[in-house]
PDB file of C-alpha atoms in Angstrom:
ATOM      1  CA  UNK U   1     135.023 -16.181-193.446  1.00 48.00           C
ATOM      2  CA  UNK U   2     133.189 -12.957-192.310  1.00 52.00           C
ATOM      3  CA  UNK U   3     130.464 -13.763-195.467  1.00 53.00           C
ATOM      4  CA  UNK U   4     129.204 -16.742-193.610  1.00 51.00           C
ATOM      5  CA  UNK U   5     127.385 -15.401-190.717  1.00 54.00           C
ATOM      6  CA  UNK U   6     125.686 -13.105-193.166  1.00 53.00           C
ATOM      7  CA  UNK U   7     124.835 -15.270-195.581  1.00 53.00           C
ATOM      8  CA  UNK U   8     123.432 -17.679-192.973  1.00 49.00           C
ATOM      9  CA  UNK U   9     121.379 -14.678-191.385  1.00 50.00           C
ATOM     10  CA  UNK U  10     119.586 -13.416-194.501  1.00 53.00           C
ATOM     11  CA  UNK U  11     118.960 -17.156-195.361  1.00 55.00           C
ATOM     12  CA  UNK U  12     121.144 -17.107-198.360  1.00 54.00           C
ATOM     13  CA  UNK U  13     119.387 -14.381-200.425  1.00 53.00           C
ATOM     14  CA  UNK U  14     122.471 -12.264-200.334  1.00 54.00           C
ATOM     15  CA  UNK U  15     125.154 -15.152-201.461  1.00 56.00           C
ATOM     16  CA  UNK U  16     125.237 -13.827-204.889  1.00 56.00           C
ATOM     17  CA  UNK U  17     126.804 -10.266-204.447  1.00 57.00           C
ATOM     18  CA  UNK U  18     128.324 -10.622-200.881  1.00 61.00           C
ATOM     19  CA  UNK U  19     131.549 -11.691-201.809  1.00 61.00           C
ATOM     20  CA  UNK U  20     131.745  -8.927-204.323  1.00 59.00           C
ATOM     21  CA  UNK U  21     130.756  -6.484-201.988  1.00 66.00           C
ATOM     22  CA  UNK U  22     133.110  -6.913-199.338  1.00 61.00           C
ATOM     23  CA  UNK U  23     136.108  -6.856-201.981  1.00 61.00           C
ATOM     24  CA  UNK U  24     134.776  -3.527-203.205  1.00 63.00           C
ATOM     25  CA  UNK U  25     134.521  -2.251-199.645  1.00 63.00           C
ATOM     26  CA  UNK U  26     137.711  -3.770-198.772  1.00 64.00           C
ATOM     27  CA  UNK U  27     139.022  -1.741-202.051  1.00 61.00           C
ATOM     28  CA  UNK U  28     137.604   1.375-201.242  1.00 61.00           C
ATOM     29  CA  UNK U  29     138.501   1.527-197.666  1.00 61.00           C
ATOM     30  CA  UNK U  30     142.116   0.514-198.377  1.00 61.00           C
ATOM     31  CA  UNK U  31     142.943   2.229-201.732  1.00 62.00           C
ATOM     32  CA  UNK U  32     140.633   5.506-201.859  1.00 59.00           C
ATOM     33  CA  UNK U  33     140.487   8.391-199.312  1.00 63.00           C
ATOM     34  CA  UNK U  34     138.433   8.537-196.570  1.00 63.00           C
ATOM     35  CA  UNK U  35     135.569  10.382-198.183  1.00 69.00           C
ATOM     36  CA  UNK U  36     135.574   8.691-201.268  1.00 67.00           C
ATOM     37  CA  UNK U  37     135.496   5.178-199.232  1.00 64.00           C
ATOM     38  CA  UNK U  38     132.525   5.982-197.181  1.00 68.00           C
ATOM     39  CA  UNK U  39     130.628   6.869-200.801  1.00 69.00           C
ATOM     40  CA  UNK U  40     131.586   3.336-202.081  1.00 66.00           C
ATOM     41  CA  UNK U  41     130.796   1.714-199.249  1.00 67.00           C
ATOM     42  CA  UNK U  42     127.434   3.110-198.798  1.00 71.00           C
ATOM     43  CA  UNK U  43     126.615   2.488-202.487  1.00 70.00           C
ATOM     44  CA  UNK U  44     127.398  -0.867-201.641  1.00 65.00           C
ATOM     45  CA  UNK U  45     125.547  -0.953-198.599  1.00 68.00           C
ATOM     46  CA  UNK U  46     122.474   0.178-200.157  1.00 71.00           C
ATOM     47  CA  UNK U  47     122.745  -2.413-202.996  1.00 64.00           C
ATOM     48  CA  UNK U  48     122.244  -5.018-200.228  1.00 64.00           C
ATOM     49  CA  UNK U  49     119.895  -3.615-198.752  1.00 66.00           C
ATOM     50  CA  UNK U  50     117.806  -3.992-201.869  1.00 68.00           C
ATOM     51  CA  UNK U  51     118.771  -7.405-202.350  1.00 61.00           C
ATOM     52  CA  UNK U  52     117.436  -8.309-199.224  1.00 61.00           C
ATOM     53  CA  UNK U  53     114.158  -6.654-199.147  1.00 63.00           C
ATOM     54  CA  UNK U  54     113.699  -8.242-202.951  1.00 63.00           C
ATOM     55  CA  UNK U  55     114.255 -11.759-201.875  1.00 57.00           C
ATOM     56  CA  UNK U  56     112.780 -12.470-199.334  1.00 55.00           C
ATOM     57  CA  UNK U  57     109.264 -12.036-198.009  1.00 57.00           C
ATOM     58  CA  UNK U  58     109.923  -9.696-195.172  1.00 55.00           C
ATOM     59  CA  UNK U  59     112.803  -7.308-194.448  1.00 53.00           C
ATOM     60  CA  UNK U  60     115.615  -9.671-192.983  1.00 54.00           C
ATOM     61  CA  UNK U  61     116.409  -6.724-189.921  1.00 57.00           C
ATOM     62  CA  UNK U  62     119.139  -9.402-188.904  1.00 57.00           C
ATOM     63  CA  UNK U  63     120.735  -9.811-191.685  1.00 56.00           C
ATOM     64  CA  UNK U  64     121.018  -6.553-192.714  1.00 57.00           C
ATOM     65  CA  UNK U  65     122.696  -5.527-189.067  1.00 64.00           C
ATOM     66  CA  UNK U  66     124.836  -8.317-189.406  1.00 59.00           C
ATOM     67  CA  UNK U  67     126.052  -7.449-193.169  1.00 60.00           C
ATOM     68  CA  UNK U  68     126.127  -3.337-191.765  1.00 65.00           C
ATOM     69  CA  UNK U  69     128.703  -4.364-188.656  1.00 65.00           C
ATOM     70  CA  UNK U  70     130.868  -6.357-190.886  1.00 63.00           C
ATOM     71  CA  UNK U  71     131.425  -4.035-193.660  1.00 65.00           C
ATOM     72  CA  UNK U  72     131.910  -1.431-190.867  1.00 69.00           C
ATOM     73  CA  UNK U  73     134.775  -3.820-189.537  1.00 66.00           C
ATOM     74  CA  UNK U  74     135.855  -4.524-192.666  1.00 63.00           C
ATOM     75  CA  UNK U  75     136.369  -0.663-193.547  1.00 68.00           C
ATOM     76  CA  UNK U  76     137.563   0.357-189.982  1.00 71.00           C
ATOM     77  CA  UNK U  77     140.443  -2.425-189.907  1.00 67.00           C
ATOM     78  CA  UNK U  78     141.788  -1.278-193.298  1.00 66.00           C
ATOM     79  CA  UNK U  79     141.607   2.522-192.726  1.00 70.00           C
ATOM     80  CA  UNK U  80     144.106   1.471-190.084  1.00 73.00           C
ATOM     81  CA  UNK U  81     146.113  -0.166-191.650  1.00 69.00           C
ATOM     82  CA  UNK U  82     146.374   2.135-194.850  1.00 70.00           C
ATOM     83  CA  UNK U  83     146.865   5.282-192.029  1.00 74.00           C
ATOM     84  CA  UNK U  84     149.806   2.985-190.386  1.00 74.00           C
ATOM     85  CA  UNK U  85     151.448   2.137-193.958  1.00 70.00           C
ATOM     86  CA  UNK U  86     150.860   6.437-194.874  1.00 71.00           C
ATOM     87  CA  UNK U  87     152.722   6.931-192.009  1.00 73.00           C
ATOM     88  CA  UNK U  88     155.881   4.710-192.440  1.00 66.00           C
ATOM     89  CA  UNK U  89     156.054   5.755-195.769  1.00 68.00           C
ATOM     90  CA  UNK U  90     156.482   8.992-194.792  1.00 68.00           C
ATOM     91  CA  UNK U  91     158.925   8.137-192.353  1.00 65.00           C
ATOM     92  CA  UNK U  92     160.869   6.308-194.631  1.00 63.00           C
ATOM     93  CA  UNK U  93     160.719   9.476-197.055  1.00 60.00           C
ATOM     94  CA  UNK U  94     161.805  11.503-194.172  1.00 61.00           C
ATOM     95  CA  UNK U  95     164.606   9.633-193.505  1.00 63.00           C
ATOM     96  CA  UNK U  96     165.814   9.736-197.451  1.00 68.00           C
ATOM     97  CA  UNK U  97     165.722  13.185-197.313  1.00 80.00           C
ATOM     98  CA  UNK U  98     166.525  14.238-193.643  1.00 88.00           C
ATOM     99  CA  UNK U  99     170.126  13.807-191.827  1.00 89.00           C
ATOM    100  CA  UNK U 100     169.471  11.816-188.394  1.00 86.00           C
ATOM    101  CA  UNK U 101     172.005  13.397-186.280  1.00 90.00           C
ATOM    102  CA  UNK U 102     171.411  17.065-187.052  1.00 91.00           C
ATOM    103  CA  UNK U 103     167.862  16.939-188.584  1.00 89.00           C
ATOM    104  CA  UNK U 104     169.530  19.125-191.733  1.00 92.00           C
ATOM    105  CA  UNK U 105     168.649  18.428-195.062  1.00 92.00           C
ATOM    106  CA  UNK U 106     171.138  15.348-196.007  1.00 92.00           C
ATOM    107  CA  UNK U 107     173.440  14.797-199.203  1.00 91.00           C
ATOM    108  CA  UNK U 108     170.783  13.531-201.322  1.00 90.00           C
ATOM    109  CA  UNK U 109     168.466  16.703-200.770  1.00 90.00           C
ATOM    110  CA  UNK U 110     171.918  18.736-201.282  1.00 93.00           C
ATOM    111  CA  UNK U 111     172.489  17.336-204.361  1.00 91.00           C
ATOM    112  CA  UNK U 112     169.036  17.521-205.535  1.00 89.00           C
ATOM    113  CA  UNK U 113     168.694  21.358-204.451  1.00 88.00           C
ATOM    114  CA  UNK U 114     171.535  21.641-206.824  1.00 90.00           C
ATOM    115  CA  UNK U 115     170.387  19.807-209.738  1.00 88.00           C
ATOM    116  CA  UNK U 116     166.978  21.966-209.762  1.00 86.00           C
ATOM    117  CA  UNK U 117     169.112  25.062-209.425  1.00 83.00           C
ATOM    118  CA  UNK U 118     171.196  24.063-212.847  1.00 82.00           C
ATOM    119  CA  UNK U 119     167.739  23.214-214.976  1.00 81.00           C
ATOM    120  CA  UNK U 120     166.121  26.387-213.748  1.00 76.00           C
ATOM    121  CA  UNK U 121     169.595  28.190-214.827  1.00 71.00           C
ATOM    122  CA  UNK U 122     169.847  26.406-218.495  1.00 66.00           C
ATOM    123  CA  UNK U 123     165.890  27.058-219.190  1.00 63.00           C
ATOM    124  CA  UNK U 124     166.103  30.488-218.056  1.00 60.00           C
ATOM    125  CA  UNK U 125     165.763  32.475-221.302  1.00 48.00           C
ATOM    126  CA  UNK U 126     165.972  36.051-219.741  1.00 46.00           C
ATOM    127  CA  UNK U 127     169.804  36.041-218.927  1.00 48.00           C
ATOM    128  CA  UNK U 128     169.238  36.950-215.440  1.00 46.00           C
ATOM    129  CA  UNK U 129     169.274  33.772-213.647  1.00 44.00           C
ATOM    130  CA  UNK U 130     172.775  34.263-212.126  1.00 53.00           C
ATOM    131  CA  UNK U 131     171.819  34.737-208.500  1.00 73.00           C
ATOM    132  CA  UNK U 132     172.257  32.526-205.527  1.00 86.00           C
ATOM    133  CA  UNK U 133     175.159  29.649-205.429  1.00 91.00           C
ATOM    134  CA  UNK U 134     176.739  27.818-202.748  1.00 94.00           C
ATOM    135  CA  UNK U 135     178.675  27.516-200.014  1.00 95.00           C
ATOM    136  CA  UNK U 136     180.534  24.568-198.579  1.00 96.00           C
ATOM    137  CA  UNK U 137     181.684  24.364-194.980  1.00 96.00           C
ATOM    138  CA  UNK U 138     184.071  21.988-193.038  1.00 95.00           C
ATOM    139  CA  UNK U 139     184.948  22.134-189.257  1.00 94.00           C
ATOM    140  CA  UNK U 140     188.699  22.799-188.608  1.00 93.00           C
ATOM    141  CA  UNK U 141     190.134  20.537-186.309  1.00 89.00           C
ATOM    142  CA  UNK U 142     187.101  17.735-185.885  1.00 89.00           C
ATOM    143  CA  UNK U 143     189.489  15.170-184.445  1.00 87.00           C
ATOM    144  CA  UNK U 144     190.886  16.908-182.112  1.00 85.00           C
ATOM    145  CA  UNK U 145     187.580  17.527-181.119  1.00 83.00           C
ATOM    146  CA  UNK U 146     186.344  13.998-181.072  1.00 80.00           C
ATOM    147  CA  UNK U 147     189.956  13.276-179.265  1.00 78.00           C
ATOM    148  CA  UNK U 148     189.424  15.691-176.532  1.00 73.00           C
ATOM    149  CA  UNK U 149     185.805  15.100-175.558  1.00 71.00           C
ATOM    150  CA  UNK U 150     184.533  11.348-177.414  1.00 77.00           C
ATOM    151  CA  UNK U 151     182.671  10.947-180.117  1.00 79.00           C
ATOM    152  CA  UNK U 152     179.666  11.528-178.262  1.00 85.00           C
ATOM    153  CA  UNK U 153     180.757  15.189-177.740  1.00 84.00           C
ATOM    154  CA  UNK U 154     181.683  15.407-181.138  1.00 87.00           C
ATOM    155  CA  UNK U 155     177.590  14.780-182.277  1.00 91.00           C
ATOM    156  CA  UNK U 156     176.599  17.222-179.817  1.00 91.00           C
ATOM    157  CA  UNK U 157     179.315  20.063-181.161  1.00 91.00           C
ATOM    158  CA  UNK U 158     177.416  18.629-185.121  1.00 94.00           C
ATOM    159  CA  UNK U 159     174.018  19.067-183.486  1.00 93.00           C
ATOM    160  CA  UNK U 160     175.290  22.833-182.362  1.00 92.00           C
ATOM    161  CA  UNK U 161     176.945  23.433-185.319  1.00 94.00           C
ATOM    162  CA  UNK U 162     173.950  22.431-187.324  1.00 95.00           C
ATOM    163  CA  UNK U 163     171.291  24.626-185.123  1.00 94.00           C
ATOM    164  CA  UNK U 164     173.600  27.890-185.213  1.00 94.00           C
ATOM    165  CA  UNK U 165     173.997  27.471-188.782  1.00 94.00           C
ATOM    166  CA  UNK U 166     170.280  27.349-189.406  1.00 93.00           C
ATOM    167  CA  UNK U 167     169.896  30.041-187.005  1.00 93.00           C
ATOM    168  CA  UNK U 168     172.968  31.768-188.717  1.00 92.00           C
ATOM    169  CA  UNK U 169     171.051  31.421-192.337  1.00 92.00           C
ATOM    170  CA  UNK U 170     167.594  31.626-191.658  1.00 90.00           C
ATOM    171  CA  UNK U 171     165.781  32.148-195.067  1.00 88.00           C
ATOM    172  CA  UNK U 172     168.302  32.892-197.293  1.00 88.00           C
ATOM    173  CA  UNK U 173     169.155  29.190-197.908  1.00 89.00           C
ATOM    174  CA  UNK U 174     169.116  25.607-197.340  1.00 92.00           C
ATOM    175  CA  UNK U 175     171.591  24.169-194.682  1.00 95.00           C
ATOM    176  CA  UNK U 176     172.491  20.581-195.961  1.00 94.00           C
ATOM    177  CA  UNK U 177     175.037  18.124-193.715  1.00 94.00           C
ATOM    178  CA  UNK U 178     176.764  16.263-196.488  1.00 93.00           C
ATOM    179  CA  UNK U 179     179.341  14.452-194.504  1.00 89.00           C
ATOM    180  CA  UNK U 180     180.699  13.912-191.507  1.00 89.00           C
ATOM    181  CA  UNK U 181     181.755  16.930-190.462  1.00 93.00           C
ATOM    182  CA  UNK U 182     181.145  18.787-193.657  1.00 95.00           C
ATOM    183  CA  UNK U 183     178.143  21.078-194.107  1.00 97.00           C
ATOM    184  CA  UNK U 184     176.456  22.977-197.111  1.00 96.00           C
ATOM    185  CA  UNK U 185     174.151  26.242-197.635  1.00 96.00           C
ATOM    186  CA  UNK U 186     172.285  26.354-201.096  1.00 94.00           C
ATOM    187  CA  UNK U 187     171.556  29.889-201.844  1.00 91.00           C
ATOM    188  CA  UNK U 188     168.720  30.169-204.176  1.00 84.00           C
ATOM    189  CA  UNK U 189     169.423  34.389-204.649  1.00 84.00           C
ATOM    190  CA  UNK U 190     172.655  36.967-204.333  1.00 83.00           C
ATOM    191  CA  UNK U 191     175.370  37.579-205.834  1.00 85.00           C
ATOM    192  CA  UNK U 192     179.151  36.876-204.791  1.00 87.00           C
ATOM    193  CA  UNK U 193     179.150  39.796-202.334  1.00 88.00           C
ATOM    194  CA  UNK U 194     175.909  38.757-200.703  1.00 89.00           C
ATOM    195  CA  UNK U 195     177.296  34.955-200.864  1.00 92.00           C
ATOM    196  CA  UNK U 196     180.250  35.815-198.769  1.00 92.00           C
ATOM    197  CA  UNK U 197     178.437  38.171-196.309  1.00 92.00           C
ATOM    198  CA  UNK U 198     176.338  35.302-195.672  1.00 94.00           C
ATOM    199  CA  UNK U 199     179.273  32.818-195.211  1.00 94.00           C
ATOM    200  CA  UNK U 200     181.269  35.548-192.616  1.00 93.00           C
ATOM    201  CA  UNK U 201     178.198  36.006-191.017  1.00 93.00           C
ATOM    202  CA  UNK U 202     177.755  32.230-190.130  1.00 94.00           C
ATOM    203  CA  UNK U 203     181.512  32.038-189.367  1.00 92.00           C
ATOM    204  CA  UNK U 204     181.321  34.658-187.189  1.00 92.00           C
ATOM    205  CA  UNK U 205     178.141  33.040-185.036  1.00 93.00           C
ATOM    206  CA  UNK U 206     180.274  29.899-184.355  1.00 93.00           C
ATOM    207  CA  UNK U 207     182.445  32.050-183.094  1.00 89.00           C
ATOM    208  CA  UNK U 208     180.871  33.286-180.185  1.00 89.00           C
ATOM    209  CA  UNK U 209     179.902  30.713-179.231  1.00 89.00           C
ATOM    210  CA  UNK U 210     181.152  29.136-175.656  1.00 86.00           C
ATOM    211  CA  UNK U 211     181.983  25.435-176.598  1.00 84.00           C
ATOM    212  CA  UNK U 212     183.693  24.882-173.570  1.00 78.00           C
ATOM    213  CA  UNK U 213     180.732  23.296-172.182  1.00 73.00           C
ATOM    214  CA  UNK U 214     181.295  20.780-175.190  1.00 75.00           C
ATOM    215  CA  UNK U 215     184.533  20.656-176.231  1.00 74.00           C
ATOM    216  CA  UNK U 216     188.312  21.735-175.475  1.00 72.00           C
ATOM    217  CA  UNK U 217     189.047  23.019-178.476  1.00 70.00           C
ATOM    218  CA  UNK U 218     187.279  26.562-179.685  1.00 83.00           C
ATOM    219  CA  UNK U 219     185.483  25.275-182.966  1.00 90.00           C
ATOM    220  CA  UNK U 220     185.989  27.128-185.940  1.00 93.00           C
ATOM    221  CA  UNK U 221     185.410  26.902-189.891  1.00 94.00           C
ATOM    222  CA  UNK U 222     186.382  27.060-193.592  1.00 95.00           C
ATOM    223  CA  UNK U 223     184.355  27.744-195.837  1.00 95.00           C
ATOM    224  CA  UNK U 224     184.516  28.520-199.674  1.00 95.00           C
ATOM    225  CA  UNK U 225     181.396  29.506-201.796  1.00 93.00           C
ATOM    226  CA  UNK U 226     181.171  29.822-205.325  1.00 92.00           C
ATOM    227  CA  UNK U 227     177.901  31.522-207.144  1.00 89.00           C
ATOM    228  CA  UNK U 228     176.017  30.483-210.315  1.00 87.00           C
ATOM    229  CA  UNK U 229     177.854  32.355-212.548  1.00 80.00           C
ATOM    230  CA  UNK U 230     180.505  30.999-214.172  1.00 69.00           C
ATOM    231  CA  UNK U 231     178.887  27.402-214.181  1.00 79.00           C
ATOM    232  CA  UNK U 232     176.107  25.239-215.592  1.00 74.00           C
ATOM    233  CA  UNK U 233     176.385  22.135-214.098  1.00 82.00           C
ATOM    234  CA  UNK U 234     175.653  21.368-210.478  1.00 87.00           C
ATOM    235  CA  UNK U 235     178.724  19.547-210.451  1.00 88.00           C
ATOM    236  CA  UNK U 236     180.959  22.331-211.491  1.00 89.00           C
ATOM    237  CA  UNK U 237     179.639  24.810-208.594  1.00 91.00           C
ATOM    238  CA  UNK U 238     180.619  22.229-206.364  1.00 92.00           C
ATOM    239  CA  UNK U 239     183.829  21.618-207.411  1.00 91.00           C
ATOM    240  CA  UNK U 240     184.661  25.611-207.529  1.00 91.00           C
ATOM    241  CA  UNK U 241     183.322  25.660-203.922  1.00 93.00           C
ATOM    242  CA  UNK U 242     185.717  22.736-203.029  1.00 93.00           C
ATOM    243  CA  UNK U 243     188.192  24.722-204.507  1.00 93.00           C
ATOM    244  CA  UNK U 244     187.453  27.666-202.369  1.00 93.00           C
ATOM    245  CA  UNK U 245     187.360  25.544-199.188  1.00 95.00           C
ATOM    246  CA  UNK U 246     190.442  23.605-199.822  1.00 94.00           C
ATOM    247  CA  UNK U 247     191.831  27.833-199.862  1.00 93.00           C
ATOM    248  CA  UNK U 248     190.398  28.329-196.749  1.00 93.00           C
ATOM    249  CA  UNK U 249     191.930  25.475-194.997  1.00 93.00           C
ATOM    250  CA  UNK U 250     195.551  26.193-197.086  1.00 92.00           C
ATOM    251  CA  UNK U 251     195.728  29.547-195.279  1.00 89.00           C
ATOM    252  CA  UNK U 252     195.051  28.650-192.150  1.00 90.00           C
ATOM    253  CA  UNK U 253     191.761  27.706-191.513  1.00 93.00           C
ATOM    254  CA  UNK U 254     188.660  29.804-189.971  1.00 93.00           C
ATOM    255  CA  UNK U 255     188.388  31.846-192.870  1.00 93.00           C
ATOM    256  CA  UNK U 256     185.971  32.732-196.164  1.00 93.00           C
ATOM    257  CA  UNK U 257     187.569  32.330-199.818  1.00 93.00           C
ATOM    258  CA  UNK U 258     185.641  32.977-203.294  1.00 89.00           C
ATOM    259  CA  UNK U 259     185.639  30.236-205.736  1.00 83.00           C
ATOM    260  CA  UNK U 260     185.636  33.126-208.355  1.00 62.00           C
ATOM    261  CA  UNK U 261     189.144  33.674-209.582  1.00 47.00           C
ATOM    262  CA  UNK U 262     190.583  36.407-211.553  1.00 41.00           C
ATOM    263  CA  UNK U 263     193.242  38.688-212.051  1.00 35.00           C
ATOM    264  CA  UNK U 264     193.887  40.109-208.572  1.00 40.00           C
ATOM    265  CA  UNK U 265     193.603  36.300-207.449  1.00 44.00           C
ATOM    266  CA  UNK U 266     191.546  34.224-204.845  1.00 46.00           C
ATOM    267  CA  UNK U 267     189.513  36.611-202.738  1.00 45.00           C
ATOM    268  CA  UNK U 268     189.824  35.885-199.130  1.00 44.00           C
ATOM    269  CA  UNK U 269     187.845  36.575-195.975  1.00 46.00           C
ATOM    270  CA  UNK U 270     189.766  35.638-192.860  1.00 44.00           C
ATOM    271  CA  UNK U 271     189.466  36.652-188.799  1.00 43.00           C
ATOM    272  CA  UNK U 272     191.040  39.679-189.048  1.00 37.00           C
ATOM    273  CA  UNK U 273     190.062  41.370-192.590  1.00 39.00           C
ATOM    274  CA  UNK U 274     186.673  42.784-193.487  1.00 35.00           C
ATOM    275  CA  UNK U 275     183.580  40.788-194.659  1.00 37.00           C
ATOM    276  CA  UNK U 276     182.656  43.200-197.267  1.00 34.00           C
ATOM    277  CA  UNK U 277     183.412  41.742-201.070  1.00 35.00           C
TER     278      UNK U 277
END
């Protein structure tokens, strides 16, 4: 449709390549980057141009402005549509990758943190790839705390769970919702003392925290962590986690275990004994 007016303004002498031209444009302002685009399209530009002034007896000035605004159109109504489909496709990634309510990484991410970890540990031939592991985290009591305040309190005390826990962790890992009221911190480096320093520390920064403003009940948590070390699979590290947890919530709840047996047992970290392991 757009080739018509040109055509009929350079008298036909541009019929030949101006359908081909405005699919290359149309190409190159869709498919190629910004830069890239503007070279093709003023390659293409120029090859008209030269048409024009070649077949007919005088520069067609019309024509040529005519052929100019429509490729310009052309380009400019692509480039936004190519910037609008960039940007919902990185929504949509976002969203794959991102929890809604809390903004944390979500179970996918988790999982695929985990994975990575557990290649990088079976490839590494130096035998000293045994820092860093996980830690898995529930919240004691989450009913009650949806009973006393709605479910709409009970996203808020997530969302303040989630931002003290980031706070809590800063660099040292990844905090990962991975259910409802389940949560996750990847540790990339430590070892099992480190690990559960790390896990009291976050415990302990729920704790002071006033959530009457929130909630009726004080919120608390278990946690269990498990490192690296006696696992290969991402799969196992969770499950000795899980383990740990499942500890935690066996002795009473708001309170650190190792997923690391051995002979003196299940090391525990609870409110009243010392963080150091």
């Amino acid at each position: 449709v757009m080739a018509i007016p040109a055509i009929y303004a350079t008298g036909g002498a541009a019929t030949p390549i101006l359908p081909l031209a405005y699919l290359v444009v149309a190409h190159a302002a869709y498919a190629l980057s910004p830069r890239a685009a503007a070279v093709r399209a003023g390659a293409m530009l120029g090859i008209l141009i030269a048409v024009l002034v070649s077949n007919v007896d005088s520069p067609n000035f019309t024509g040529v402005s005519v052929i100019v605004g429509e490729v310009i159109v052309i380009a400019g109504i692509l480039r936004f549509n190519r910037s609008r489909a960039d940007a919902a496709e990185r929504a949509s990634l976002e969203l794959s990758r991102i929890d809604a309510l809390t903004r944390l990484a979500n179970r996918r991410m988790f999982e695929r943190s985990l994975a990575i970890a557990a290649t990088r540990l079976r490839s590494d031939t130096s035998d000293d790839y045994d820092d860093g592991g996980l830690v898995l985290i529930d919240v004691d009591d989450f009913k009650a705390i949806n009973s006393s305040g709605g479910h709409k309190a009970g996203d808020e005390v997530l969302r303040m769970i989630a931002s003290v826990l980031e706070g809590a962790v800063g660099e040292q890992g990844t905090v990962c919702r991975i259910g409802g009221d389940e949560f996750a911190i990847v540790v990339s480096a430590g070892d099992g003392g480190s690990l559960a320093r790390l896990a009291e520390k976050t415990r302990a920064a729920i704790g002071v925290v006033d959530w009457r403003v929130l909630c009726e009940p004080k919120v608390t948590l278990s946690m269990g962590y498990a490192t690296w070390q006696h696992v290969d699979q991402w799969k196992d590290i969770v499950i000795a986690a899980d383990m740990a947890l499942r500890a935690s919530k066996s002795a009473g709840k708001n309170a650190v275990t190792s997923g690391r047996q051995d002979a003196s047992g299940i090391a525990r970290i609870g409110p009243d004994t010392a963080a150091a392991v």
